[in-house]
Coordinates of C-alpha atoms and ligand atoms in Angstrom, one line a residue:
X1 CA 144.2 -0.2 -5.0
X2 CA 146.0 -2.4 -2.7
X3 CA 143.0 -5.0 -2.3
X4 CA 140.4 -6.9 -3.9
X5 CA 136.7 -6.4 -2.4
X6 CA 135.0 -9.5 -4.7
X7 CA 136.4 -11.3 -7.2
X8 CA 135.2 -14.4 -9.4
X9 CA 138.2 -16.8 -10.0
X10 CA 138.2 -20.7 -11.5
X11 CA 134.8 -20.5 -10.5
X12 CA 134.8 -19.8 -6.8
X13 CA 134.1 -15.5 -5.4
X14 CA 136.7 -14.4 -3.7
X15 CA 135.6 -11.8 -1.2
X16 CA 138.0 -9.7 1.4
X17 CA 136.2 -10.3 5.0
X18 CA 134.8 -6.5 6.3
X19 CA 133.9 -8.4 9.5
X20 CA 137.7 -8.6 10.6
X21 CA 139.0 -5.5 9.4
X22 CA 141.4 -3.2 10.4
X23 CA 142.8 -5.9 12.2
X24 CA 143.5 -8.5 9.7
X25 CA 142.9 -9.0 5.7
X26 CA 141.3 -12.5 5.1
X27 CA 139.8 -13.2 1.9
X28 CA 137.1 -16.0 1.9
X29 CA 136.6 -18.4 -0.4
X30 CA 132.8 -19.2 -1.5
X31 CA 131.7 -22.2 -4.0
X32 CA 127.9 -21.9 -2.9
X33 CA 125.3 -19.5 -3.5
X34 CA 124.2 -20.0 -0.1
X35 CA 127.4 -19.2 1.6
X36 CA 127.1 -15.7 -0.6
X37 CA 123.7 -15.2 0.9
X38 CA 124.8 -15.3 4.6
X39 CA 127.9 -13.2 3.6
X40 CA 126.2 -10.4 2.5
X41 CA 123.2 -10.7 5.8
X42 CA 126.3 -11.1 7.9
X43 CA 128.4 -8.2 6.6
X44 CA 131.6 -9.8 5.0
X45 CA 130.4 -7.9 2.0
X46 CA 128.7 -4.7 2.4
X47 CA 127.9 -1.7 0.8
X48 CA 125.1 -1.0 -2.2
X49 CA 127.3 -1.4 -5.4
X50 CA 129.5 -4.1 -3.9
X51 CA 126.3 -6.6 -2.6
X52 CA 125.0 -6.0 -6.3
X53 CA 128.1 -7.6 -7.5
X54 CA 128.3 -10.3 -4.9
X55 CA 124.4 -11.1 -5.4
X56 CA 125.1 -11.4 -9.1
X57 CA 127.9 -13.6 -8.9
X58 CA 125.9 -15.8 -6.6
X59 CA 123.2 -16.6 -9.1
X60 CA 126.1 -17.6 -11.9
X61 CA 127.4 -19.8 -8.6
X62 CA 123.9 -21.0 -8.4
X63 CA 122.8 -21.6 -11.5
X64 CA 126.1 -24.0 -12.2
X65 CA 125.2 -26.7 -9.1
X66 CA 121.5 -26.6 -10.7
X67 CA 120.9 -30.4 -11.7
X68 CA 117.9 -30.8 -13.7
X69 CA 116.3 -32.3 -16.8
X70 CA 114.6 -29.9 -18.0
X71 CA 114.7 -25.8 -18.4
X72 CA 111.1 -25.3 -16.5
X73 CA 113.1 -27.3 -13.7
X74 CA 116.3 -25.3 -14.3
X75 CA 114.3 -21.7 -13.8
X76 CA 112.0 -23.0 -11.1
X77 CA 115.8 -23.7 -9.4
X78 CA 117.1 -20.4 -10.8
X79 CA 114.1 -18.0 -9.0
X80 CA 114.7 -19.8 -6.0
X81 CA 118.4 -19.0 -5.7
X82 CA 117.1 -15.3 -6.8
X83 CA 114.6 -15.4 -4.0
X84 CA 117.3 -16.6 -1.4
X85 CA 119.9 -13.7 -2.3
X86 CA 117.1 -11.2 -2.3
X87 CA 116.0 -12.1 1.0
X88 CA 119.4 -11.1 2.6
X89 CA 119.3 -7.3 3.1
X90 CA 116.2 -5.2 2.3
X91 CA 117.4 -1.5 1.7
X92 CA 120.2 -1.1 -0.8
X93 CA 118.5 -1.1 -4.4
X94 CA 121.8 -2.8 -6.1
X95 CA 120.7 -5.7 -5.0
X96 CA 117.7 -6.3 -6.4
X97 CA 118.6 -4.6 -9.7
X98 CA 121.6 -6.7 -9.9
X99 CA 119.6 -10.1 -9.8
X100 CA 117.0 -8.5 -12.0
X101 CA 119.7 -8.0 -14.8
X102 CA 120.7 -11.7 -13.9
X103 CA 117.2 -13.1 -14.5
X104 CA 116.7 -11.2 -17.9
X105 CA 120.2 -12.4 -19.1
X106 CA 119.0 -16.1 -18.3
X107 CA 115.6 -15.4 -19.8
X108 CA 117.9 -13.9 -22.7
X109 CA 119.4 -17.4 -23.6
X110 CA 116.7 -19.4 -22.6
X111 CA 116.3 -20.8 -25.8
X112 CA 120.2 -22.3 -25.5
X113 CA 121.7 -25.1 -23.3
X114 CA 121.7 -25.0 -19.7
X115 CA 125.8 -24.7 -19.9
X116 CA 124.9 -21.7 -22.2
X117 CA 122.3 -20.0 -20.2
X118 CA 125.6 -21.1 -17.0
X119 CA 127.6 -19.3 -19.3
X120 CA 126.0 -16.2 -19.9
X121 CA 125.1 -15.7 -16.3
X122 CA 128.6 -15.8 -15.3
X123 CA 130.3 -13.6 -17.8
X124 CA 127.1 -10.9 -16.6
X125 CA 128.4 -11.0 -13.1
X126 CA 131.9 -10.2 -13.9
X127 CA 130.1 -7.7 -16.3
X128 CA 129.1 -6.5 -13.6
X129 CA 131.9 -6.4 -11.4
X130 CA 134.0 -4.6 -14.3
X131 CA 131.1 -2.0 -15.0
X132 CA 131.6 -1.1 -11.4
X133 CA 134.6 -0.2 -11.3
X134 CA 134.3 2.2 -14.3
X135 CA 131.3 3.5 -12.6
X136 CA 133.0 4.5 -9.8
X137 CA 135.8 6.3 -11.5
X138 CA 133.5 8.2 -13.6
X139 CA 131.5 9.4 -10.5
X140 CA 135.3 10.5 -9.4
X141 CA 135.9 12.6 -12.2
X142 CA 132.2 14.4 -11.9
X143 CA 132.6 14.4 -8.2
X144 CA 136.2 15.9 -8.0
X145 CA 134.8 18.9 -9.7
X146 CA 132.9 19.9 -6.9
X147 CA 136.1 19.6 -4.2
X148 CA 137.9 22.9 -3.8
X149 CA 141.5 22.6 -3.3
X150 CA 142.4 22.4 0.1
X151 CA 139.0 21.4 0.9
X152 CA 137.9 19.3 4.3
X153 CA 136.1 16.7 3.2
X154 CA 133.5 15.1 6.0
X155 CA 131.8 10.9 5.2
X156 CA 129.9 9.0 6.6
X157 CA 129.9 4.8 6.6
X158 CA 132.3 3.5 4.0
X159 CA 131.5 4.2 0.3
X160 CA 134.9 3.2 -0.9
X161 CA 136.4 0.9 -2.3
X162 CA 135.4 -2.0 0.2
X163 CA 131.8 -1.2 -0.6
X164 CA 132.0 -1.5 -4.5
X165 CA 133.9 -3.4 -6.8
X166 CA 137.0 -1.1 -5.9
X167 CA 137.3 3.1 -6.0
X168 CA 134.3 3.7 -4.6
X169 CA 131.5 6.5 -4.5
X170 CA 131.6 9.1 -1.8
X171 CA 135.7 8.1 -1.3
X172 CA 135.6 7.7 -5.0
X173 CA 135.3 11.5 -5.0
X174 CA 137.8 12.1 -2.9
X175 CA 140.3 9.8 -4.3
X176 CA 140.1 11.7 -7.7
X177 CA 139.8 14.9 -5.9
X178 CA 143.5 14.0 -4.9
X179 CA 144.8 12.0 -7.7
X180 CA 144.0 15.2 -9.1
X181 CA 146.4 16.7 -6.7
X182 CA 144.2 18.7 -4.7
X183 CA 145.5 19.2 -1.1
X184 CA 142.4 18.0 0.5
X185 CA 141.5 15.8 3.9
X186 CA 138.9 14.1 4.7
X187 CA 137.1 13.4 8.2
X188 CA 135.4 10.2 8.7
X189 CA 133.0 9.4 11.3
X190 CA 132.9 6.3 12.7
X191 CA 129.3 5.1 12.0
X192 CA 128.4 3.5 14.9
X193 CA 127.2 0.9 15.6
X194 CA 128.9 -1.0 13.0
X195 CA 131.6 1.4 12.9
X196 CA 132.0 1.2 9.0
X197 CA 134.0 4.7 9.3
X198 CA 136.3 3.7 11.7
X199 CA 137.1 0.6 11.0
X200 CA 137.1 0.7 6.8
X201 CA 137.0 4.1 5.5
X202 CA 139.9 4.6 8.1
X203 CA 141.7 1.8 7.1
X204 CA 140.6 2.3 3.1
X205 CA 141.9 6.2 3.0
X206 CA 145.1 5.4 5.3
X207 CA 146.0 2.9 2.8
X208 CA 146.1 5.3 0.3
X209 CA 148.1 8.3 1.9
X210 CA 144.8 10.5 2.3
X211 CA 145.0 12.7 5.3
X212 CA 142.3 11.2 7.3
X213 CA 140.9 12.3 10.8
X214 CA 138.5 10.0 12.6
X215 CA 135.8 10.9 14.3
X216 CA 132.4 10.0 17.1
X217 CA 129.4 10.5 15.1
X218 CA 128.4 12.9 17.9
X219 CA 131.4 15.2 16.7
X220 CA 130.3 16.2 13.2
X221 CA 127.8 19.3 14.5
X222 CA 131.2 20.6 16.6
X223 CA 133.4 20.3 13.9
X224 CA 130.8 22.2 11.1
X225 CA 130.2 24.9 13.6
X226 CA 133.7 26.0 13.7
X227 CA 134.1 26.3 10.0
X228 CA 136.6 23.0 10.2
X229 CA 134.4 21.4 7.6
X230 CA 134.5 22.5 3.7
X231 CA 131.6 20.3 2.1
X232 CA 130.2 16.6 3.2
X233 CA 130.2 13.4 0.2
X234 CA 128.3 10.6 1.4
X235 CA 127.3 7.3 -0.5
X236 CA 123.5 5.8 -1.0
X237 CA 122.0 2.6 -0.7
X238 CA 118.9 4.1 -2.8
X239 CA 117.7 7.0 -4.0
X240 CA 114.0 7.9 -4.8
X241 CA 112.7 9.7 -7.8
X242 CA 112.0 12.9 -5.8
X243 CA 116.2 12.6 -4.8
X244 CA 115.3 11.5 -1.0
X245 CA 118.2 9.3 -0.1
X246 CA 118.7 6.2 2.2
X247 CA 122.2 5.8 3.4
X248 CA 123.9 4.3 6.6
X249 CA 122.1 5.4 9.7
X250 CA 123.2 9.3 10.6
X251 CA 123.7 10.5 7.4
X252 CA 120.3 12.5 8.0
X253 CA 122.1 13.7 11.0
X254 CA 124.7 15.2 9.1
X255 CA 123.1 16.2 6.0
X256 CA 120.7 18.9 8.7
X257 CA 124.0 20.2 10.3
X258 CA 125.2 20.8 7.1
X259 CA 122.3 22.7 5.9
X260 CA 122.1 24.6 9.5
X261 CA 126.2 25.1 9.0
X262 CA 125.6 26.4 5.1
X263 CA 128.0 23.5 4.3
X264 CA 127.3 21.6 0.9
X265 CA 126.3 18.1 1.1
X266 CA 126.8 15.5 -1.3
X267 CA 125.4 12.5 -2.7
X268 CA 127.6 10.2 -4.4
X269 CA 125.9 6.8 -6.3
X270 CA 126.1 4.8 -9.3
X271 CA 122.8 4.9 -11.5
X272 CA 122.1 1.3 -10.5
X273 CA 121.2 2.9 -6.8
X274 CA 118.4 5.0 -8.2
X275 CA 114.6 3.7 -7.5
X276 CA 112.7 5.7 -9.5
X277 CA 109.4 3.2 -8.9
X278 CA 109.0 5.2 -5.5
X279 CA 107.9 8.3 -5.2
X280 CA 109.5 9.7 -2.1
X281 CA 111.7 8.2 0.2
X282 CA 109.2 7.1 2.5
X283 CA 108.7 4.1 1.1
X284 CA 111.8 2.8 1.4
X285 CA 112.1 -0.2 3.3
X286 CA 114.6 0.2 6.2
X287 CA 116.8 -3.0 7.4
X288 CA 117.0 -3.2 11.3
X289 CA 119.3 -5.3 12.0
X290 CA 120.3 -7.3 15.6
X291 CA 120.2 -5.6 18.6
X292 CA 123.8 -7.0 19.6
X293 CA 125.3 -4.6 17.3
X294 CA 124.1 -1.8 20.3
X295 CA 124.5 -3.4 23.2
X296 CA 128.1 -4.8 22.5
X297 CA 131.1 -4.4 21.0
X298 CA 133.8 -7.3 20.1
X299 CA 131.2 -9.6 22.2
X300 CA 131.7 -6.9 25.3
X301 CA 128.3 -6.1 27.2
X302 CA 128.3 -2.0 27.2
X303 CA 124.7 -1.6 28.0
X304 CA 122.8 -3.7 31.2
X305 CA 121.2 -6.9 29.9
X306 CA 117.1 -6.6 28.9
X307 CA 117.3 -2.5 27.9
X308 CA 115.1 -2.1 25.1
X309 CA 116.8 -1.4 21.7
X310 CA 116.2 -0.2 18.6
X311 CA 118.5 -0.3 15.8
X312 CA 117.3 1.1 12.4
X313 CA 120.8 0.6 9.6
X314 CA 119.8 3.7 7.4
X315 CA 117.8 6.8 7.5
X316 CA 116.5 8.8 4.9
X317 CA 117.5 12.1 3.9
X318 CA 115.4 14.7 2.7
X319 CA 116.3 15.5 -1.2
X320 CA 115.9 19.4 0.0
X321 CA 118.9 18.8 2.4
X322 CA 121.4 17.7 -0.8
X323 CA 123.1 20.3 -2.6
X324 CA 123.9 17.4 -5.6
X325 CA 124.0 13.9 -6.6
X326 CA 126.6 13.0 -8.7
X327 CA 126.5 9.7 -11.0
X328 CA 129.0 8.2 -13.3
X329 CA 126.6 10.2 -15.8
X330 CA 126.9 13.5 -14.3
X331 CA 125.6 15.8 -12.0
X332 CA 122.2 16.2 -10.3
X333 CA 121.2 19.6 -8.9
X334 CA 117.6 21.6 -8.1
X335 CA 114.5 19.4 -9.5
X336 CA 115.9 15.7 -8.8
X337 CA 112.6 14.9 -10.3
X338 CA 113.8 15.4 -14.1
X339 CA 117.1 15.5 -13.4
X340 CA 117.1 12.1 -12.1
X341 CA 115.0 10.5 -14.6
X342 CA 117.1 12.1 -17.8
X343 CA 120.6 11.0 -15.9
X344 CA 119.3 7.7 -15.7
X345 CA 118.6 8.0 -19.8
X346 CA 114.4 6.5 -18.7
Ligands
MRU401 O1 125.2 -1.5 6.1 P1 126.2 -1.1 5.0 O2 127.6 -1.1 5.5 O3 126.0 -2.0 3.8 O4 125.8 0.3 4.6 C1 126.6 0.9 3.6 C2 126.2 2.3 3.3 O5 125.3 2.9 3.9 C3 126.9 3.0 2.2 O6 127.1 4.4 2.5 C4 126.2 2.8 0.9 O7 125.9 1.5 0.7 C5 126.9 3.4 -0.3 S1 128.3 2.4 -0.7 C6 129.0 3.0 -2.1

């Protein structure tokens, strides 16, 4: 791939800015764990697998401008950078099982120096960061299988590269589908408000020389009903023992027109995004985020000042709309119940 989403070098992260893509490629520079935090809330970083990385490698920033004397002092320090990342956005599941793996690897060494314990947490997060990108490629290969040659492929939101450690999920899929050398094209829809397909998954698949259509969200129904569309692949932000899935806001949307249009649909996710502590998915909490993002675009008014807005960032999909869920362990079908529980090895 032609760019780096997050990175940890001489002991800064190094993260490409989502916020000012297509138009330009800016990588940021971050030396504080606080800066990390306000990069993932504002969206320089996004996507599940790739805020689990950036989260991790914010508490191995954190833990190294930690002064203290003692280790209870050290810790005490340590849950509060923990608490401060896992304040910043309340839906995707990487997040918080990113700085739980952090905490037990600190909790691990705890009986070492504090450089140690420094130590430790920083080679975890580029772990992490590594395991990633193996991740995704293995959900490739599982997810490829499912992609008939000359297939249309339709996604929602970016789950690409940009929104993991590279490859991707849902674009992961297709990218092996045509490493593969299938003849296969995708459609992307633009995922308003934030316009994650447009701007990302457009730029992301152009990039690589995959025939890509863009389209309004509003297009996907039209598209299906004329037999234009082969299967759907979407990413997840989490997944709930029962297989219910929370992904960017529409993909509910789309997952019912697929159903209504016979037209598989797809859920592409690392282990690491399965919650199997809930149920269903209606516990899952659901981030709103400003209403700006509605009423404007690029700082441009395009609704009258005072209208009431509502702007939920992911809906749930039903399991019973999902033909699969692949994983980097394999594939998911029928009772998600078991199935999930035995791909996750719990
Ligand atoms: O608000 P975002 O851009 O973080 O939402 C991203 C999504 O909904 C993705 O589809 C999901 O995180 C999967 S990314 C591999």
């Amino acid at each position: 791939m032609s760019f780096r989403t997050i990175e940890w070098r001489d002991d800064t992260v190094i993260m490409i800015d989502q916020t000012r893509l297509p138009g330009a490629e800016i990588y940021n520079t971050y030396s504080d764990f606080q800066s990390i935090a306000e990069a993932i809330k504002g969206m320089i970083i996004r996507g599940a697998p790739a805020i689990g990385v950036a989260a991790a490698m914010g508490v191995a920033l954190g833990s190294r401008s930690i002064i203290a004397d003692t280790h209870e002092s050290f810790f005490r320090q340590l849950d509060n950078i923990c608490e401060v990342l896992g304040r910043t956005r309340p839906t995707a599941v990487n997040l918080f099982w990113a700085i739980e793996r952090m905490k037990r690897v600190a909790e691990k060494n705890r009986g070492g120096t504090l450089d140690t314990i420094r130590d430790a947490l920083k080679k975890e997060a580029i772990r992490i960061e590594k395991e990633d990108l193996t991740i995704c490629k293995n959900i490739g290969k599982w997810g490829a299988t499912l992609i008939p040659e000359g297939a249309t492929v339709l996604t929602h939101c970016n789950a690409g590269g940009l929104a993991t450690a590279g490859y991707g999920t849902a674009l992961g899929v297709i990218r092996a589908a045509h490493e593969a050398g299938k003849k296969i094209q995708v459609f992307a829809d633009e995922t308003r408000p934030w316009l994650q397909g447009a701007r990302l998954t457009a730029w992301e698949l152009m990039k690589e020389g995959i025939p890509t259509t863009l389209i309004a969200d509003n297009m996907a129904g039209f598209f299906m009903s004329r037999g234009e569309i082969t299967c759907c692949v979407v990413g997840a932000d989490r997944i709930a023992a029962n297989g219910d899935t929370a992904n960017k806001i529409g993909t509910y949307s789309v997952a019912v027109l697929a159903k209504e249009n016979n037209i598989p649909f797809y859920v592409a996710a690392p282990v690491s995004t399965l919650d199997l502590t809930l149920a269903d998915g209606s516990k899952i909490p659901i981030e709103e985020r400003p209403y700006s993002e509605v009423t404007h675009i690029k700082g441009i008014a395009i609704a009258p000042a005072g209208i009431r807005v509502r702007n939920p960032s992911f809906d749930v999909t039903p399991a019973r709309y999902i033909t699969a869920i692949i994983t980097e362990n394999g594939i998911v079908k029928g009772d998600y119940r078991s199935g999930l529980r035995k791909i996750s090895g719990t």
